[in-house]
Short mmCIF file of C-alpha atoms in Angstrom, two decimals:
data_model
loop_
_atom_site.label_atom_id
_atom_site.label_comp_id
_atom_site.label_asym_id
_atom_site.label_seq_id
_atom_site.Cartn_x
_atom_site.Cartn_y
_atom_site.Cartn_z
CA UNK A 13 24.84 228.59 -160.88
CA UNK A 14 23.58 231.95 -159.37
CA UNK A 15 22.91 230.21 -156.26
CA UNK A 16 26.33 228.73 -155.96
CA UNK A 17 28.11 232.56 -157.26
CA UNK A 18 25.40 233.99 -154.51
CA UNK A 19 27.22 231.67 -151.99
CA UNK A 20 30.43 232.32 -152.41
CA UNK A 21 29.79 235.94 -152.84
CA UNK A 22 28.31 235.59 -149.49
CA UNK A 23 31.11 233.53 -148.01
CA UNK A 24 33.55 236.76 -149.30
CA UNK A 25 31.74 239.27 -148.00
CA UNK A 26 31.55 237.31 -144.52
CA UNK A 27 33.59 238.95 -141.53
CA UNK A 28 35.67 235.76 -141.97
CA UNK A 29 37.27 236.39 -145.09
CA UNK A 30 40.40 237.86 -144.90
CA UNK A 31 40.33 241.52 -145.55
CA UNK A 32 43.21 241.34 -147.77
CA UNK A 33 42.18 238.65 -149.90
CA UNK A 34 38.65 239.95 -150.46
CA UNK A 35 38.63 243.58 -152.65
CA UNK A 36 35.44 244.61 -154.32
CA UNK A 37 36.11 245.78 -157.50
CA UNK A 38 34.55 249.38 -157.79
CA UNK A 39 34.81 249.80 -160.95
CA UNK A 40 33.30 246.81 -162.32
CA UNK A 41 30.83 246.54 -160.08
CA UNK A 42 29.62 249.62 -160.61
CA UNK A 43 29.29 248.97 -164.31
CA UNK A 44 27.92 245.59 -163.50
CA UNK A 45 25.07 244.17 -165.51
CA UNK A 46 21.87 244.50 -162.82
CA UNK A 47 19.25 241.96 -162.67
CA UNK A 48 16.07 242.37 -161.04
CA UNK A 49 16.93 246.06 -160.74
CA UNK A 50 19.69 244.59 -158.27
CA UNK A 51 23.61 244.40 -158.92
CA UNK A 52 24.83 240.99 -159.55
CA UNK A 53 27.74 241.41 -157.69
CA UNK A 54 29.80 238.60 -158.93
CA UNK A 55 32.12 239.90 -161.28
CA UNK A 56 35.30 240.10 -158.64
CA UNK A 57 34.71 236.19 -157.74
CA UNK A 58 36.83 234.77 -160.23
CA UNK A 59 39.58 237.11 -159.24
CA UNK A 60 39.13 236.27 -155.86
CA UNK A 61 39.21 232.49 -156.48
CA UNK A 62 41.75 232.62 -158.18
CA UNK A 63 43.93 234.52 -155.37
CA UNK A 64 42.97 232.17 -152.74
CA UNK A 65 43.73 229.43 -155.06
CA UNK A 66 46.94 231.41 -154.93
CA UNK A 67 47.39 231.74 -151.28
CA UNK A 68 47.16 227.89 -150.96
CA UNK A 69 49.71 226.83 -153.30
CA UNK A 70 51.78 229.41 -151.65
CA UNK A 71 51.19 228.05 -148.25
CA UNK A 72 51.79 224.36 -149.65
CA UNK A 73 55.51 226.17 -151.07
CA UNK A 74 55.68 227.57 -147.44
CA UNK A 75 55.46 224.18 -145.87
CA UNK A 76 58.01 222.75 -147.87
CA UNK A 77 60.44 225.24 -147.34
CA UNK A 78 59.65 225.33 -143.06
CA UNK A 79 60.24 221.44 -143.60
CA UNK A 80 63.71 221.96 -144.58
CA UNK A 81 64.68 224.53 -141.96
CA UNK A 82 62.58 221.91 -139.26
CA UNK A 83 64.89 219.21 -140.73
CA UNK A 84 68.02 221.10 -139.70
CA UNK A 85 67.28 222.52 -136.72
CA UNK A 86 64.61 220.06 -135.13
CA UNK A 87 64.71 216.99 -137.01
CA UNK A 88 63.05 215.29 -134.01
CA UNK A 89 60.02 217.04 -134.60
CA UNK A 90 60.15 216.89 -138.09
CA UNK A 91 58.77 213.39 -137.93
CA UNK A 92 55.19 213.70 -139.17
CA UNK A 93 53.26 210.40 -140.65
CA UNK A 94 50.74 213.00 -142.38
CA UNK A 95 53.69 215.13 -144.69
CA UNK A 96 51.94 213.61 -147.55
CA UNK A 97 48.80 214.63 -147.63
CA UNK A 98 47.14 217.07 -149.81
CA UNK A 99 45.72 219.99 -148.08
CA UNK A 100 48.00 222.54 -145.56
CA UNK A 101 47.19 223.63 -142.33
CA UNK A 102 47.79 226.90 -141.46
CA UNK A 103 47.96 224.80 -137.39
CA UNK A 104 50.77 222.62 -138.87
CA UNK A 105 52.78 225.42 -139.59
CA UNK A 106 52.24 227.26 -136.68
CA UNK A 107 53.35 224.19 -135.07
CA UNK A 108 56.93 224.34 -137.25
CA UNK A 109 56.99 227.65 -136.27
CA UNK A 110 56.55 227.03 -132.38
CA UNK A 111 58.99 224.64 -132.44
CA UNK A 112 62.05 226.54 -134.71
CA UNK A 113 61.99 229.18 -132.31
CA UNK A 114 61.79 227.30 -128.98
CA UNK A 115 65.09 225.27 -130.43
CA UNK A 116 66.75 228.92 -130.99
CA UNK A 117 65.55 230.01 -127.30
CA UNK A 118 67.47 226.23 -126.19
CA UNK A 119 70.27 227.49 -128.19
CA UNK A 120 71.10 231.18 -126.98
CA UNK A 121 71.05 229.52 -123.22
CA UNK A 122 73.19 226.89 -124.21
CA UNK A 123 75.57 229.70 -126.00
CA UNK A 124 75.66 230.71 -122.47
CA UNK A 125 78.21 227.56 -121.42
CA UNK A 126 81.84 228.06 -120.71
CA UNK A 127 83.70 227.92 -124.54
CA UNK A 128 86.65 225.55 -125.15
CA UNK A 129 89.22 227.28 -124.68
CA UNK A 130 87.43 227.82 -120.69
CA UNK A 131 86.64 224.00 -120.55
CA UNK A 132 90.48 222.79 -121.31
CA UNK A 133 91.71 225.65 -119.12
CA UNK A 134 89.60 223.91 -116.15
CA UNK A 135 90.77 220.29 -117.32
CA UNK A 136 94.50 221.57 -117.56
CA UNK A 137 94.15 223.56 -113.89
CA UNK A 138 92.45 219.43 -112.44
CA UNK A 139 95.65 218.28 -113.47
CA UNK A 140 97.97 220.81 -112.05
CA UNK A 141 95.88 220.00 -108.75
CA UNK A 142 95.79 216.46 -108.51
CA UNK A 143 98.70 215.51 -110.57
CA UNK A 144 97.47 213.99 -113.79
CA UNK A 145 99.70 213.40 -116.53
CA UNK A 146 97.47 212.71 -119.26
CA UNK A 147 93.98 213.14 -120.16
CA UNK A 148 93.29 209.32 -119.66
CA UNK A 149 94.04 210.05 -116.18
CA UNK A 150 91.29 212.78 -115.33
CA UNK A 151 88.04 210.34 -114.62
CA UNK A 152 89.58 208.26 -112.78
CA UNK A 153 91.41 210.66 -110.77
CA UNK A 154 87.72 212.72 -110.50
CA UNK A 155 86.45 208.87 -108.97
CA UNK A 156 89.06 209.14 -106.83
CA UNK A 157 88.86 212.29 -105.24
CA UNK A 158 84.83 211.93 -105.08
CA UNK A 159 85.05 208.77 -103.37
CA UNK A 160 87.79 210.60 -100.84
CA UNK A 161 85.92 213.42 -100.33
CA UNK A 162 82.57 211.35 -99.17
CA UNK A 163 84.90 209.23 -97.26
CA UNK A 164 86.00 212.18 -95.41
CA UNK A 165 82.12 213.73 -95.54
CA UNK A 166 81.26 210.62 -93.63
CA UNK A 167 83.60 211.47 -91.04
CA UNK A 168 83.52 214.81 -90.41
CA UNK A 169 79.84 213.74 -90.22
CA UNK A 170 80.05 211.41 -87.35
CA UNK A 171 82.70 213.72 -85.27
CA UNK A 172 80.58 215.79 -85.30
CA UNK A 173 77.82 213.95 -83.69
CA UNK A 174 80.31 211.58 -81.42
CA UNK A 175 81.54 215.10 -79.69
CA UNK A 176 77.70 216.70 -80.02
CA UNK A 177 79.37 219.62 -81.99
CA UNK A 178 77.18 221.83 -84.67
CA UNK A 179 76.86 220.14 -88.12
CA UNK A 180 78.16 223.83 -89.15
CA UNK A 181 81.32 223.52 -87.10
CA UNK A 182 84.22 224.22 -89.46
CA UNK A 183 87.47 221.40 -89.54
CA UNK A 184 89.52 223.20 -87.43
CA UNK A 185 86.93 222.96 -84.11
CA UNK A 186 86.60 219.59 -84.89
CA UNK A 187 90.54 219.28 -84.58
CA UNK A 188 91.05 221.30 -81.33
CA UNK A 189 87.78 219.34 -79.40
CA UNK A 190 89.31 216.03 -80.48
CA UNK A 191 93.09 217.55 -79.36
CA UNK A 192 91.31 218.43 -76.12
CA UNK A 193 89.85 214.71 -75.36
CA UNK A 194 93.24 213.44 -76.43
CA UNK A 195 94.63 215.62 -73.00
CA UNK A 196 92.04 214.63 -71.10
CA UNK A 197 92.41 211.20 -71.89
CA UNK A 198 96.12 210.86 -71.42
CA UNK A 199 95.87 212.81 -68.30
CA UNK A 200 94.12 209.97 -67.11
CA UNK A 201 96.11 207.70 -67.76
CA UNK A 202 99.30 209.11 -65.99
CA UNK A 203 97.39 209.85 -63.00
CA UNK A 204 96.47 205.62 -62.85
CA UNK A 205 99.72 204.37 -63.95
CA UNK A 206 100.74 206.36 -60.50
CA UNK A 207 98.11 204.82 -58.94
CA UNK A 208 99.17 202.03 -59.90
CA UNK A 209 102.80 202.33 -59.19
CA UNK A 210 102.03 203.83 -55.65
CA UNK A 211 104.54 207.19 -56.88
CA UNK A 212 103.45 210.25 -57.99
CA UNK A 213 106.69 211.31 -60.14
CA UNK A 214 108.49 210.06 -62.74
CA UNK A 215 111.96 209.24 -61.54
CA UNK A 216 110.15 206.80 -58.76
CA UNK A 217 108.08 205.46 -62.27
CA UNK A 218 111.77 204.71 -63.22
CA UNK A 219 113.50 203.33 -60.43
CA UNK A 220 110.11 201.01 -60.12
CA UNK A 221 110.66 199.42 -63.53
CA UNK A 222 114.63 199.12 -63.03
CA UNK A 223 113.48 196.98 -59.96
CA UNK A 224 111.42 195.24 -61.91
CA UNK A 225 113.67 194.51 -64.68
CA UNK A 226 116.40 193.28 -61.51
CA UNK A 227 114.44 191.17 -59.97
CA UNK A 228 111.68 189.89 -62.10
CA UNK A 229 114.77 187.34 -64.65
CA UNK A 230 115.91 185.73 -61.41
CA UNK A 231 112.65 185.24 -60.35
CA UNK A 232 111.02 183.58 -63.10
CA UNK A 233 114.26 181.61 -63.71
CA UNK A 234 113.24 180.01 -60.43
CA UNK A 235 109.77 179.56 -60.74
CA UNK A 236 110.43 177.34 -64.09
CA UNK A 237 113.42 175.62 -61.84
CA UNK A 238 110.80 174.36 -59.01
CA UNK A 239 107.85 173.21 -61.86
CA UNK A 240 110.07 171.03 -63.34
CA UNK A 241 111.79 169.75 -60.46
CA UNK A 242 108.59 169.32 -58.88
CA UNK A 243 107.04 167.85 -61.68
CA UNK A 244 104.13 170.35 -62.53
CA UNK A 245 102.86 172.80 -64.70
CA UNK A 246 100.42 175.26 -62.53
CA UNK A 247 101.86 178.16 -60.50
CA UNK A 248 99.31 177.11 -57.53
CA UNK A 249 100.43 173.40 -56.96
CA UNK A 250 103.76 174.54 -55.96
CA UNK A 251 102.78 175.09 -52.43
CA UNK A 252 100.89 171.89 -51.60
CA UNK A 253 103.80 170.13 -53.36
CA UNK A 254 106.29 171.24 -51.25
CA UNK A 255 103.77 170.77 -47.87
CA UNK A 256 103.30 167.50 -48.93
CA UNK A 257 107.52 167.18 -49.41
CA UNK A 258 107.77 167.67 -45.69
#
């Protein structure tokens, strides 16, 4: 028995026990019975014992009660196949503890997101914008305008490469460069049509296409006269059918 009480008392008087647990009695151990001519020593061990005994019952009531909070505020965590066994880590709760107050951190930033009254302002200003009616009407109006705006994305896109502008070139260049190659373009193709036309103003352009419109009836009129008097269909056996006629 001395052996084991010489143990313990050893254990105690370790730098490992907690200083707050472990008080020497002065009192009674200076009025201790001495054996050997040496104090005995173990007259504050039962007191002890019985504090730690204590302490461990109190940290079982302290699990419990870190349970419940863990159940309300991280209930995913609070999953643990072990919750029945005997003996309490002082880990375990640690762990609890970890986790309760990383939820709170998750919490205050979250706090940080627009309120309700801010989130059906921004719903109610959508359908001012895009004319929406009714709630129902808000995602599939959102679809909508996403899918226009990448349309449009797309585009801008490839203008911009087709007239080798800057990716960074607002709308409005994009506009006046494609205005620009319009001009050019239908410069063009006034200055051929009065190639074409052999006339180099308008009011010949005119009189050119009056003559046309005179003479181009009476002509065809006659063509489709002399293929079916003649008896054929192609514009190019009129000739040697009326050579042969002769």
């Amino acid at each position: 028995v001395l052996k084991v009480l010489s143990h313990i008392d050893s254990v105690l008087r370790s730098p490992r026990a907690p200083p707050l647990i472990y008080r020497r009695s002065k009192g009674l151990v200076q009025n201790s019975i001495k054996e050997n001519g040496q104090e005995c020593g173990f007259e504050h061990l039962p007191l002890t014992i019985e504090m730690w005994a204590d302490q461990l019952m109190a940290l079982k009531d302290l699990h419990k009660s870190l349970r419940k909070v863990s159940l309300e505020l991280v209930p995913w965590h609070a999953a643990d196949p072990q919750d029945n066994r005997e003996s309490v880590r002082v880990e375990d709760l640690q762990f609890m503890v970890d986790a309760i107050l990383e939820e709170m951190e998750n919490k205050e930033k979250s706090s940080q997101t627009a309120s309700l009254p801010t989130l059906f302002a921004i719903v109610s200003h959508f359908q001012k914008l895009f004319d929406v009616n009714s709630l129902n009407g808000v995602y599939p109006r959102m679809n909508e305008v996403y899918t226009k705006l990448g349309e449009m994305t797309n585009v801008m896109r490839n203008l911009h490469e087709l007239l080798g502008l800057d990716s960074s070139a607002p709308p409005t260049v994009v506009v006046d460069t494609v205005g620009k190659l319009c001009d050019i373009i239908n410069e063009n193709v006034t200055e051929q049509v009065q190639q074409l036309l052999g006339t180099q103003d308008i009011h010949s352009i005119i009189n050119k296409l009056e003559e046309h419109e005179c003479f181009f009836p009476p002509f065809q009129a006659l063509i489709q006269d002399l293929l079916c008097l003649l008896e054929i269909s192609n514009l190019d056996d009129i000739l040697p059918t009326v050579q042969n006629l002769k």
